[in-house]
């Protein structure tokens, strides 16, 4: 029988790769993790979840202070220290990254700092991150997990390269704030950056291709954020098509089609936030028999097994959801199936999505859009925050909560929150759906008054009345 250097080699040391590694190593398999990034930690820690949420919370604090007069607090002149905000963000990220480095170097598996390219189905050529003058080495493994994450998508216009756009990566390293900014995109990343910069005093214009921002959410939810954005001064253009990008003096200009006309907008900086693509182009996947979709994601089944049966995958490089807890789940599923074939499957029934704008958007399970597209029958009910005691006290009255239920059994099949602490509030519905609770059971569950969480009882009660058991 062929002898291999490792039982399992995992390419990528982010959240998905680390989850797979700790799973296989705990089962006694000889495991290696190969990480080729300039920094160690993965997208979530270095350039995703943690740095952006740290900055967003600072912006929320600044916004609250600016509007503290409503609560009888006189704050005086407000000064925003961008350098201090970025320094605090950097300190937080360093702590998380250092922790991940310690985990990867804890000795439970071999940690290798190199880029890995498949030479054949069972071997990869390693090129060290820091060239040492030696020839690239090769290692072999019986099985692999590919968890290389994603990179910023290429610019759709040549002109965007010429004007030196910011990206979601480089924006996190700015030394000073621009006076004005154009944000290209209407997804999660674009919206979070747009509100952060606005609340730090930057004049922001946001240009979105679809008819609405945050298109993964139901229209009633995305409309809540759109209204707040416009109220806070963001110039928002939706249903557009980019035409050109150019520089004139110190300003950068974006031209686009909107409502049958060509519109041009200028600003000091342009932030390109039109998505990311799988980080796999350099890996020689064809040499290993691993196929990709037309969109560039690695094709995998519910076992997280690729078209090469001994190679698994996890995280943003495979999708279908670019979310850290999904990457962890996929990594664990891959690891468990390597240990014992066909023993674990991915389950997206409890898919959670959160956007950390203010108000926050969150959903779990099915949205109305998804239920309609899949032909799944449902009943829905919602309740607004502007008629809810605790949110009125907080002056956080934008938005609503919504429940979707099976029209016969009353089982909760989806929940959404557009409002204060939405990312936290949604987890009550996650717990309810995990236990397959009905709206009748949720309505009967006691909730303390006045709390934000008790708002869920109102749509639950409405649906319970409509669905007789």
Short mmCIF file of C-alpha atoms in Angstrom, two decimals:
data_model
loop_
_atom_site.label_atom_id
_atom_site.label_comp_id
_atom_site.label_asym_id
_atom_site.label_seq_id
_atom_site.Cartn_x
_atom_site.Cartn_y
_atom_site.Cartn_z
CA UNK A 1 0.00 0.00 0.00
CA UNK A 2 1.14 3.53 -0.75
CA UNK A 3 2.68 5.35 2.18
CA UNK A 4 1.79 8.99 2.76
CA UNK A 5 3.44 11.72 4.80
CA UNK A 6 0.12 12.56 6.44
CA UNK A 7 -3.28 11.02 6.86
CA UNK A 8 -4.87 14.42 6.23
CA UNK A 9 -3.48 17.65 4.79
CA UNK A 10 -5.65 20.72 5.20
CA UNK A 11 -4.96 23.66 2.91
CA UNK A 12 -6.02 26.84 4.68
CA UNK A 13 -5.75 27.79 8.35
CA UNK A 14 -8.88 29.92 8.72
CA UNK A 15 -12.09 28.99 10.51
CA UNK A 16 -13.08 26.12 8.21
CA UNK A 17 -9.59 24.66 7.98
CA UNK A 18 -8.97 24.86 11.71
CA UNK A 19 -12.33 23.18 12.43
CA UNK A 20 -11.41 20.29 10.13
CA UNK A 21 -7.91 19.99 11.62
CA UNK A 22 -8.99 19.85 15.24
CA UNK A 23 -11.62 17.24 14.29
CA UNK A 24 -9.22 14.88 12.50
CA UNK A 25 -6.34 15.42 14.93
CA UNK A 26 -8.62 14.64 17.90
CA UNK A 27 -9.37 11.29 16.27
CA UNK A 28 -5.66 10.48 16.12
CA UNK A 29 -5.10 11.09 12.42
CA UNK A 30 -1.71 12.52 11.46
CA UNK A 31 -2.76 15.97 10.28
CA UNK A 32 -1.02 18.91 8.64
CA UNK A 33 -2.40 22.43 8.17
CA UNK A 34 -0.86 24.44 5.32
CA UNK A 35 -1.40 28.21 5.42
CA UNK A 36 -0.09 30.43 2.63
CA UNK A 37 -1.49 33.83 3.58
CA UNK A 38 0.79 36.73 4.45
CA UNK A 39 -0.92 36.77 7.84
CA UNK A 40 -2.38 33.92 9.87
CA UNK A 41 -5.93 33.99 11.14
CA UNK A 42 -8.34 33.74 8.23
CA UNK A 43 -10.73 36.25 6.70
CA UNK A 44 -13.09 36.51 9.68
CA UNK A 45 -10.38 37.53 12.12
CA UNK A 46 -8.14 39.58 9.83
CA UNK A 47 -10.36 41.35 7.31
CA UNK A 48 -13.97 40.30 7.93
CA UNK A 49 -16.22 39.80 10.91
CA UNK A 50 -14.07 41.09 13.74
CA UNK A 51 -12.44 44.26 12.34
CA UNK A 52 -15.60 45.50 10.63
CA UNK A 53 -17.79 44.88 13.68
CA UNK A 54 -15.27 46.59 15.94
CA UNK A 55 -15.41 49.70 13.74
CA UNK A 56 -19.19 49.55 13.41
CA UNK A 57 -19.63 49.48 17.17
CA UNK A 58 -17.38 52.54 17.53
CA UNK A 59 -19.51 54.30 14.92
CA UNK A 60 -22.66 53.32 16.81
CA UNK A 61 -21.24 54.78 20.04
CA UNK A 62 -20.41 58.00 18.20
CA UNK A 63 -23.94 58.13 16.78
CA UNK A 64 -25.48 57.61 20.22
CA UNK A 65 -23.36 60.39 21.72
CA UNK A 66 -24.34 62.78 18.93
CA UNK A 67 -28.01 62.11 19.66
CA UNK A 68 -27.75 61.92 23.45
CA UNK A 69 -29.74 65.14 23.89
CA UNK A 70 -32.93 63.13 23.39
CA UNK A 71 -32.14 61.36 26.68
CA UNK A 72 -31.33 64.53 28.60
CA UNK A 73 -27.57 64.19 28.19
CA UNK A 74 -25.55 67.18 26.96
CA UNK A 75 -22.38 65.84 25.39
CA UNK A 76 -20.91 69.10 24.09
CA UNK A 77 -18.78 69.22 20.96
CA UNK A 78 -18.14 65.75 19.53
CA UNK A 79 -14.68 64.97 18.12
CA UNK A 80 -14.06 61.72 16.29
CA UNK A 81 -10.54 60.30 16.51
CA UNK A 82 -10.21 57.98 13.51
CA UNK A 83 -6.62 57.02 14.33
CA UNK A 84 -7.61 55.95 17.83
CA UNK A 85 -10.55 53.98 16.46
CA UNK A 86 -8.28 52.14 14.03
CA UNK A 87 -5.71 51.52 16.76
CA UNK A 88 -8.34 49.92 18.97
CA UNK A 89 -9.52 47.79 16.04
CA UNK A 90 -5.94 46.69 15.37
CA UNK A 91 -5.40 45.75 19.00
CA UNK A 92 -8.57 43.65 19.07
CA UNK A 93 -7.62 41.87 15.84
CA UNK A 94 -4.09 41.21 17.07
CA UNK A 95 -5.47 39.45 20.15
CA UNK A 96 -7.71 37.21 18.06
CA UNK A 97 -5.01 36.51 15.47
CA UNK A 98 -2.43 35.70 18.16
CA UNK A 99 -4.88 33.24 19.70
CA UNK A 100 -5.39 31.50 16.36
CA UNK A 101 -1.62 31.31 15.80
CA UNK A 102 -1.24 29.68 19.22
CA UNK A 103 -3.98 27.18 18.37
CA UNK A 104 -2.33 26.29 15.08
CA UNK A 105 1.08 25.88 16.73
CA UNK A 106 -0.16 23.97 19.78
CA UNK A 107 1.33 20.69 18.53
CA UNK A 108 -1.92 18.84 17.87
CA UNK A 109 -1.02 18.84 14.19
CA UNK A 110 1.83 20.01 11.93
CA UNK A 111 1.48 23.68 10.94
CA UNK A 112 3.23 24.62 7.69
CA UNK A 113 3.59 28.19 6.39
CA UNK A 114 3.51 27.73 2.62
CA UNK A 115 1.37 27.88 -0.49
CA UNK A 116 0.25 24.47 -1.70
CA UNK A 117 -0.33 23.52 -5.34
CA UNK A 118 -1.53 20.06 -6.34
CA UNK A 119 0.98 18.10 -8.38
CA UNK A 120 -1.31 15.05 -8.55
CA UNK A 121 -4.30 13.77 -6.52
CA UNK A 122 -2.20 12.87 -3.47
CA UNK A 123 0.68 15.35 -3.44
CA UNK A 124 1.14 19.11 -3.21
CA UNK A 125 4.16 21.26 -3.96
CA UNK A 126 4.90 23.68 -1.11
CA UNK A 127 6.31 27.15 -1.75
CA UNK A 128 7.26 28.86 1.52
CA UNK A 129 5.53 32.15 2.34
CA UNK A 130 8.94 33.59 3.20
CA UNK A 131 11.37 32.37 0.48
CA UNK A 132 14.36 30.65 2.07
CA UNK A 133 16.42 29.96 -1.05
CA UNK A 134 15.55 26.28 -1.02
CA UNK A 135 13.69 24.48 -3.77
CA UNK A 136 9.96 23.96 -3.14
CA UNK A 137 9.26 20.75 -1.26
CA UNK A 138 6.51 18.20 -1.76
CA UNK A 139 4.31 16.41 0.75
CA UNK A 140 1.79 13.64 0.27
CA UNK A 141 -1.45 12.90 2.06
CA UNK A 142 -4.07 10.20 1.92
CA UNK A 143 -6.85 12.77 2.12
CA UNK A 144 -7.14 16.54 1.82
CA UNK A 145 -9.42 19.37 2.90
CA UNK A 146 -9.37 22.57 0.81
CA UNK A 147 -10.32 25.60 2.91
CA UNK A 148 -8.58 28.49 1.19
CA UNK A 149 -11.36 31.05 1.57
CA UNK A 150 -11.95 33.92 -0.84
CA UNK A 151 -10.35 37.03 -2.31
CA UNK A 152 -11.75 40.33 -3.52
CA UNK A 153 -13.47 39.90 -6.90
CA UNK A 154 -11.79 41.45 -9.95
CA UNK A 155 -12.97 44.91 -10.96
CA UNK A 156 -15.73 44.83 -13.63
CA UNK A 157 -14.36 48.00 -15.27
CA UNK A 158 -10.78 48.64 -16.40
CA UNK A 159 -11.09 52.18 -15.13
CA UNK A 160 -11.50 50.99 -11.55
CA UNK A 161 -7.93 49.64 -11.64
CA UNK A 162 -6.66 52.95 -12.95
CA UNK A 163 -8.23 55.08 -10.19
CA UNK A 164 -6.82 52.90 -7.38
CA UNK A 165 -10.03 51.85 -5.61
CA UNK A 166 -10.22 50.86 -2.00
CA UNK A 167 -11.41 47.30 -1.33
CA UNK A 168 -12.95 45.71 1.73
CA UNK A 169 -9.39 44.62 2.59
CA UNK A 170 -7.51 47.90 2.08
CA UNK A 171 -10.25 50.05 3.65
CA UNK A 172 -9.39 48.45 6.98
CA UNK A 173 -5.86 49.88 6.75
CA UNK A 174 -6.69 53.52 6.00
CA UNK A 175 -4.51 56.05 7.83
CA UNK A 176 -6.99 58.91 7.52
CA UNK A 177 -10.60 59.42 6.59
CA UNK A 178 -11.52 60.72 3.14
CA UNK A 179 -13.92 63.65 3.08
CA UNK A 180 -16.13 61.85 0.56
CA UNK A 181 -16.57 58.24 -0.54
CA UNK A 182 -18.40 56.29 -3.25
CA UNK A 183 -19.36 52.75 -2.18
CA UNK A 184 -19.91 50.34 -5.06
CA UNK A 185 -22.24 47.53 -3.98
CA UNK A 186 -25.29 46.88 -1.86
CA UNK A 187 -24.44 43.68 -0.04
CA UNK A 188 -23.54 43.12 3.59
CA UNK A 189 -19.98 44.44 3.34
CA UNK A 190 -20.93 47.49 1.28
CA UNK A 191 -23.72 48.50 3.65
CA UNK A 192 -21.68 48.05 6.81
CA UNK A 193 -18.84 50.16 5.44
CA UNK A 194 -21.25 52.80 4.09
CA UNK A 195 -22.79 53.38 7.51
CA UNK A 196 -19.47 53.30 9.35
CA UNK A 197 -17.96 55.98 7.14
CA UNK A 198 -21.13 58.08 7.25
CA UNK A 199 -21.21 58.05 11.03
CA UNK A 200 -17.56 59.10 11.09
CA UNK A 201 -18.43 62.19 9.09
CA UNK A 202 -17.66 61.08 5.52
CA UNK A 203 -20.06 62.09 2.72
CA UNK A 204 -21.11 58.74 1.28
CA UNK A 205 -22.74 57.83 -2.02
CA UNK A 206 -23.76 54.19 -2.45
CA UNK A 207 -24.32 52.69 -5.91
CA UNK A 208 -26.16 49.37 -6.10
CA UNK A 209 -26.84 47.14 -9.13
CA UNK A 210 -30.06 45.48 -7.90
CA UNK A 211 -33.34 47.20 -7.19
CA UNK A 212 -32.63 47.03 -3.46
CA UNK A 213 -29.64 46.80 -1.15
CA UNK A 214 -29.24 43.61 0.92
CA UNK A 215 -31.01 41.55 -1.72
CA UNK A 216 -30.79 38.29 0.26
CA UNK A 217 -33.37 39.68 2.67
CA UNK A 218 -37.06 40.24 2.06
CA UNK A 219 -37.85 43.63 0.58
CA UNK A 220 -39.60 44.86 3.72
CA UNK A 221 -36.43 44.25 5.73
CA UNK A 222 -33.99 45.86 3.30
CA UNK A 223 -36.34 48.84 3.01
CA UNK A 224 -35.84 49.54 6.71
CA UNK A 225 -32.08 49.98 6.25
CA UNK A 226 -32.56 51.98 3.05
CA UNK A 227 -34.80 54.46 4.88
CA UNK A 228 -32.30 54.84 7.72
CA UNK A 229 -29.40 55.27 5.30
CA UNK A 230 -31.17 58.08 3.48
CA UNK A 231 -32.16 59.68 6.78
CA UNK A 232 -28.51 59.66 7.86
CA UNK A 233 -27.43 61.35 4.64
CA UNK A 234 -26.26 58.52 2.40
CA UNK A 235 -27.04 59.17 -1.26
CA UNK A 236 -28.32 55.81 -2.42
CA UNK A 237 -28.73 54.83 -6.07
CA UNK A 238 -30.29 51.44 -6.83
CA UNK A 239 -30.93 49.55 -10.07
CA UNK A 240 -27.84 50.92 -11.79
CA UNK A 241 -25.28 49.80 -14.36
CA UNK A 242 -21.67 51.00 -14.15
CA UNK A 243 -20.41 52.82 -17.23
CA UNK A 244 -16.96 54.22 -16.45
CA UNK A 245 -14.46 55.22 -13.79
CA UNK A 246 -11.92 58.00 -14.13
CA UNK A 247 -9.77 60.35 -12.10
CA UNK A 248 -9.86 64.13 -12.42
CA UNK A 249 -7.49 66.00 -10.17
CA UNK A 250 -7.90 64.84 -6.58
CA UNK A 251 -11.34 63.36 -7.21
CA UNK A 252 -12.45 60.02 -8.59
CA UNK A 253 -15.59 59.89 -10.74
CA UNK A 254 -17.98 56.98 -11.31
CA UNK A 255 -20.52 57.18 -14.14
CA UNK A 256 -23.51 54.86 -14.25
CA UNK A 257 -26.91 54.39 -15.83
CA UNK A 258 -29.85 55.16 -13.57
CA UNK A 259 -33.51 55.61 -14.58
CA UNK A 260 -32.56 55.84 -18.24
CA UNK A 261 -29.94 58.54 -17.74
CA UNK A 262 -26.18 58.61 -17.25
CA UNK A 263 -25.27 59.94 -13.81
CA UNK A 264 -21.77 60.90 -12.66
CA UNK A 265 -20.69 61.13 -9.02
CA UNK A 266 -17.27 62.27 -7.72
CA UNK A 267 -15.52 61.67 -4.40
CA UNK A 268 -12.05 61.50 -2.87
CA UNK A 269 -12.18 57.70 -2.65
CA UNK A 270 -14.09 54.80 -4.19
CA UNK A 271 -14.70 51.61 -2.21
CA UNK A 272 -15.18 48.52 -4.37
CA UNK A 273 -17.49 46.17 -2.44
CA UNK A 274 -19.05 44.08 -5.20
CA UNK A 275 -18.19 40.72 -3.72
CA UNK A 276 -15.46 38.10 -3.39
CA UNK A 277 -14.47 35.00 -5.37
CA UNK A 278 -12.99 31.64 -4.27
CA UNK A 279 -9.25 31.74 -3.58
CA UNK A 280 -8.37 28.71 -5.70
CA UNK A 281 -6.97 29.90 -9.05
CA UNK A 282 -3.38 29.05 -8.10
CA UNK A 283 -3.97 25.58 -6.65
CA UNK A 284 -3.81 23.28 -9.68
CA UNK A 285 -7.14 21.70 -8.77
CA UNK A 286 -7.41 20.04 -12.19
CA UNK A 287 -4.30 18.01 -11.34
CA UNK A 288 -6.21 16.53 -8.42
CA UNK A 289 -9.49 15.91 -10.25
CA UNK A 290 -11.35 18.61 -8.34
CA UNK A 291 -14.00 20.38 -10.42
CA UNK A 292 -15.41 23.87 -9.97
CA UNK A 293 -18.72 25.47 -10.86
CA UNK A 294 -19.08 28.14 -13.52
CA UNK A 295 -18.97 30.66 -10.68
CA UNK A 296 -15.61 29.34 -9.51
CA UNK A 297 -16.69 27.59 -6.31
CA UNK A 298 -15.44 24.08 -5.58
CA UNK A 299 -18.20 21.57 -6.28
CA UNK A 300 -19.01 19.49 -3.19
CA UNK A 301 -21.81 17.24 -1.99
CA UNK A 302 -23.53 17.31 1.41
CA UNK A 303 -20.61 15.31 2.86
CA UNK A 304 -18.32 18.22 1.78
CA UNK A 305 -16.69 15.76 -0.60
CA UNK A 306 -15.41 17.13 -3.92
CA UNK A 307 -15.41 15.39 -7.30
CA UNK A 308 -12.18 13.71 -6.12
CA UNK A 309 -13.57 11.38 -3.42
CA UNK A 310 -10.53 11.67 -1.13
CA UNK A 311 -10.56 15.49 -1.19
CA UNK A 312 -13.00 17.51 0.89
CA UNK A 313 -13.62 21.24 1.14
CA UNK A 314 -15.05 23.87 3.50
CA UNK A 315 -15.71 27.59 3.71
CA UNK A 316 -15.91 30.42 1.21
CA UNK A 317 -14.05 28.51 -1.51
CA UNK A 318 -17.05 26.18 -1.83
CA UNK A 319 -20.05 28.17 -0.57
CA UNK A 320 -22.99 28.27 -0.84
CA UNK A 321 -22.91 30.71 2.08
CA UNK A 322 -19.90 32.89 2.95
CA UNK A 323 -20.49 32.86 6.70
CA UNK A 324 -17.98 31.86 9.36
CA UNK A 325 -20.23 29.53 11.37
CA UNK A 326 -21.13 27.74 8.13
CA UNK A 327 -17.41 27.34 7.34
CA UNK A 328 -16.85 25.82 10.80
CA UNK A 329 -19.81 23.47 10.33
CA UNK A 330 -18.52 22.40 6.91
CA UNK A 331 -15.02 21.85 8.26
CA UNK A 332 -16.33 19.64 11.04
CA UNK A 333 -18.51 17.68 8.60
CA UNK A 334 -15.50 17.14 6.32
CA UNK A 335 -13.36 16.02 9.23
CA UNK A 336 -15.97 13.61 10.55
CA UNK A 337 -16.43 12.02 7.13
CA UNK A 338 -12.68 11.58 6.77
CA UNK A 339 -12.66 9.79 10.13
CA UNK A 340 -15.76 7.72 9.34
CA UNK A 341 -17.10 7.90 5.77
CA UNK A 342 -20.74 8.95 5.31
CA UNK A 343 -21.16 9.77 9.00
CA UNK A 344 -22.06 13.46 8.75
CA UNK A 345 -23.95 15.77 6.42
CA UNK A 346 -24.31 19.53 6.13
CA UNK A 347 -27.60 20.98 7.31
CA UNK A 348 -28.58 24.50 6.29
CA UNK A 349 -32.10 24.39 7.74
CA UNK A 350 -30.94 26.74 10.49
CA UNK A 351 -29.04 29.09 8.19
CA UNK A 352 -28.47 32.40 10.00
CA UNK A 353 -27.62 35.70 8.34
CA UNK A 354 -26.87 38.95 10.18
CA UNK A 355 -25.99 42.42 8.88
CA UNK A 356 -24.53 44.67 11.58
CA UNK A 357 -25.88 47.96 10.31
CA UNK A 358 -28.01 50.05 12.67
CA UNK A 359 -30.71 48.83 12.69
CA UNK A 360 -29.40 45.31 12.33
CA UNK A 361 -30.92 42.82 9.91
CA UNK A 362 -31.06 39.11 10.70
CA UNK A 363 -32.90 36.01 9.61
CA UNK A 364 -32.86 32.28 10.29
CA UNK A 365 -34.32 29.55 8.15
CA UNK A 366 -36.57 30.64 5.32
CA UNK A 367 -37.29 34.16 4.16
CA UNK A 368 -40.53 34.84 2.30
CA UNK A 369 -38.49 35.15 -0.90
CA UNK A 370 -36.90 31.74 -0.37
CA UNK A 371 -40.14 30.02 0.64
CA UNK A 372 -41.92 31.39 -2.44
CA UNK A 373 -39.06 30.41 -4.75
CA UNK A 374 -39.02 26.86 -3.35
CA UNK A 375 -42.81 26.49 -3.40
CA UNK A 376 -43.00 25.99 0.36
CA UNK A 377 -46.38 27.01 1.85
CA UNK A 378 -46.23 29.36 4.84
CA UNK A 379 -48.09 31.91 6.89
CA UNK A 380 -46.34 35.01 8.17
CA UNK A 381 -46.96 37.66 10.78
CA UNK A 382 -44.90 40.65 11.86
CA UNK A 383 -44.85 43.26 14.62
CA UNK A 384 -43.20 46.70 14.56
CA UNK A 385 -40.64 48.05 17.02
CA UNK A 386 -42.37 51.46 17.08
CA UNK A 387 -45.22 49.87 19.07
CA UNK A 388 -43.00 47.96 21.49
CA UNK A 389 -42.26 49.17 25.02
CA UNK A 390 -38.52 48.53 25.36
CA UNK A 391 -37.62 49.79 21.88
CA UNK A 392 -39.64 52.98 22.51
CA UNK A 393 -37.66 53.52 25.71
CA UNK A 394 -34.46 53.07 23.69
CA UNK A 395 -35.69 55.27 20.83
CA UNK A 396 -34.91 52.33 18.55
CA UNK A 397 -38.16 52.22 16.65
CA UNK A 398 -37.12 51.37 13.10
CA UNK A 399 -38.09 47.94 11.84
CA UNK A 400 -40.00 44.87 12.91
CA UNK A 401 -39.81 41.16 13.66
CA UNK A 402 -41.44 38.51 11.50
CA UNK A 403 -42.20 34.81 11.84
CA UNK A 404 -42.94 32.24 9.14
CA UNK A 405 -44.85 29.10 10.11
CA UNK A 406 -46.11 25.94 8.49
CA UNK A 407 -49.82 26.65 7.84
CA UNK A 408 -50.93 23.23 9.09
CA UNK A 409 -48.64 22.29 11.98
CA UNK A 410 -47.63 25.77 13.10
CA UNK A 411 -43.95 24.79 13.17
CA UNK A 412 -41.69 27.84 12.88
CA UNK A 413 -39.82 27.65 9.58
CA UNK A 414 -38.29 31.12 9.49
CA UNK A 415 -37.76 34.28 11.46
CA UNK A 416 -36.50 37.74 10.63
CA UNK A 417 -35.59 40.84 12.62
CA UNK A 418 -34.95 44.32 11.28
CA UNK A 419 -34.29 46.36 14.36
CA UNK A 420 -32.24 46.91 17.52
CA UNK A 421 -29.95 44.02 18.51
CA UNK A 422 -31.33 41.97 15.63
CA UNK A 423 -28.26 39.74 15.52
CA UNK A 424 -28.84 38.76 19.13
CA UNK A 425 -32.64 38.62 19.05
CA UNK A 426 -32.66 36.19 16.12
CA UNK A 427 -31.07 33.51 18.28
CA UNK A 428 -34.30 33.01 20.20
CA UNK A 429 -35.83 31.82 16.94
CA UNK A 430 -32.72 29.76 16.16
CA UNK A 431 -33.26 27.91 19.46
CA UNK A 432 -36.97 27.53 18.78
CA UNK A 433 -36.37 26.14 15.29
CA UNK A 434 -33.60 23.83 16.52
CA UNK A 435 -36.22 22.17 18.73
CA UNK A 436 -38.86 22.43 15.99
CA UNK A 437 -41.14 24.52 18.16
CA UNK A 438 -44.53 25.70 16.95
CA UNK A 439 -45.80 29.27 17.14
CA UNK A 440 -48.21 28.01 19.81
CA UNK A 441 -45.29 26.92 21.99
CA UNK A 442 -43.37 30.15 21.42
CA UNK A 443 -46.45 32.24 22.25
CA UNK A 444 -46.91 30.29 25.50
CA UNK A 445 -43.26 30.70 26.55
CA UNK A 446 -42.89 33.41 29.26
CA UNK A 447 -41.01 36.60 28.40
CA UNK A 448 -40.00 39.27 30.89
CA UNK A 449 -41.45 42.77 30.44
CA UNK A 450 -40.11 45.14 29.25
CA UNK A 451 -37.48 43.44 27.11
CA UNK A 452 -36.68 43.49 23.43
CA UNK A 453 -37.09 39.71 23.28
CA UNK A 454 -40.77 39.77 24.23
CA UNK A 455 -41.58 41.29 20.82
CA UNK A 456 -41.47 37.76 19.38
CA UNK A 457 -44.62 36.83 21.32
CA UNK A 458 -46.81 39.15 19.22
CA UNK A 459 -46.36 37.55 15.78
CA UNK A 460 -46.33 34.15 17.50
CA UNK A 461 -49.71 34.87 19.11
CA UNK A 462 -51.16 36.14 15.82
CA UNK A 463 -50.08 33.00 13.96
CA UNK A 464 -51.24 30.73 16.78
CA UNK A 465 -54.71 32.27 16.49
CA UNK A 466 -54.69 31.71 12.73
CA UNK A 467 -53.42 28.13 12.90
CA UNK A 468 -55.89 26.15 14.99
CA UNK A 469 -54.58 22.90 16.42
#
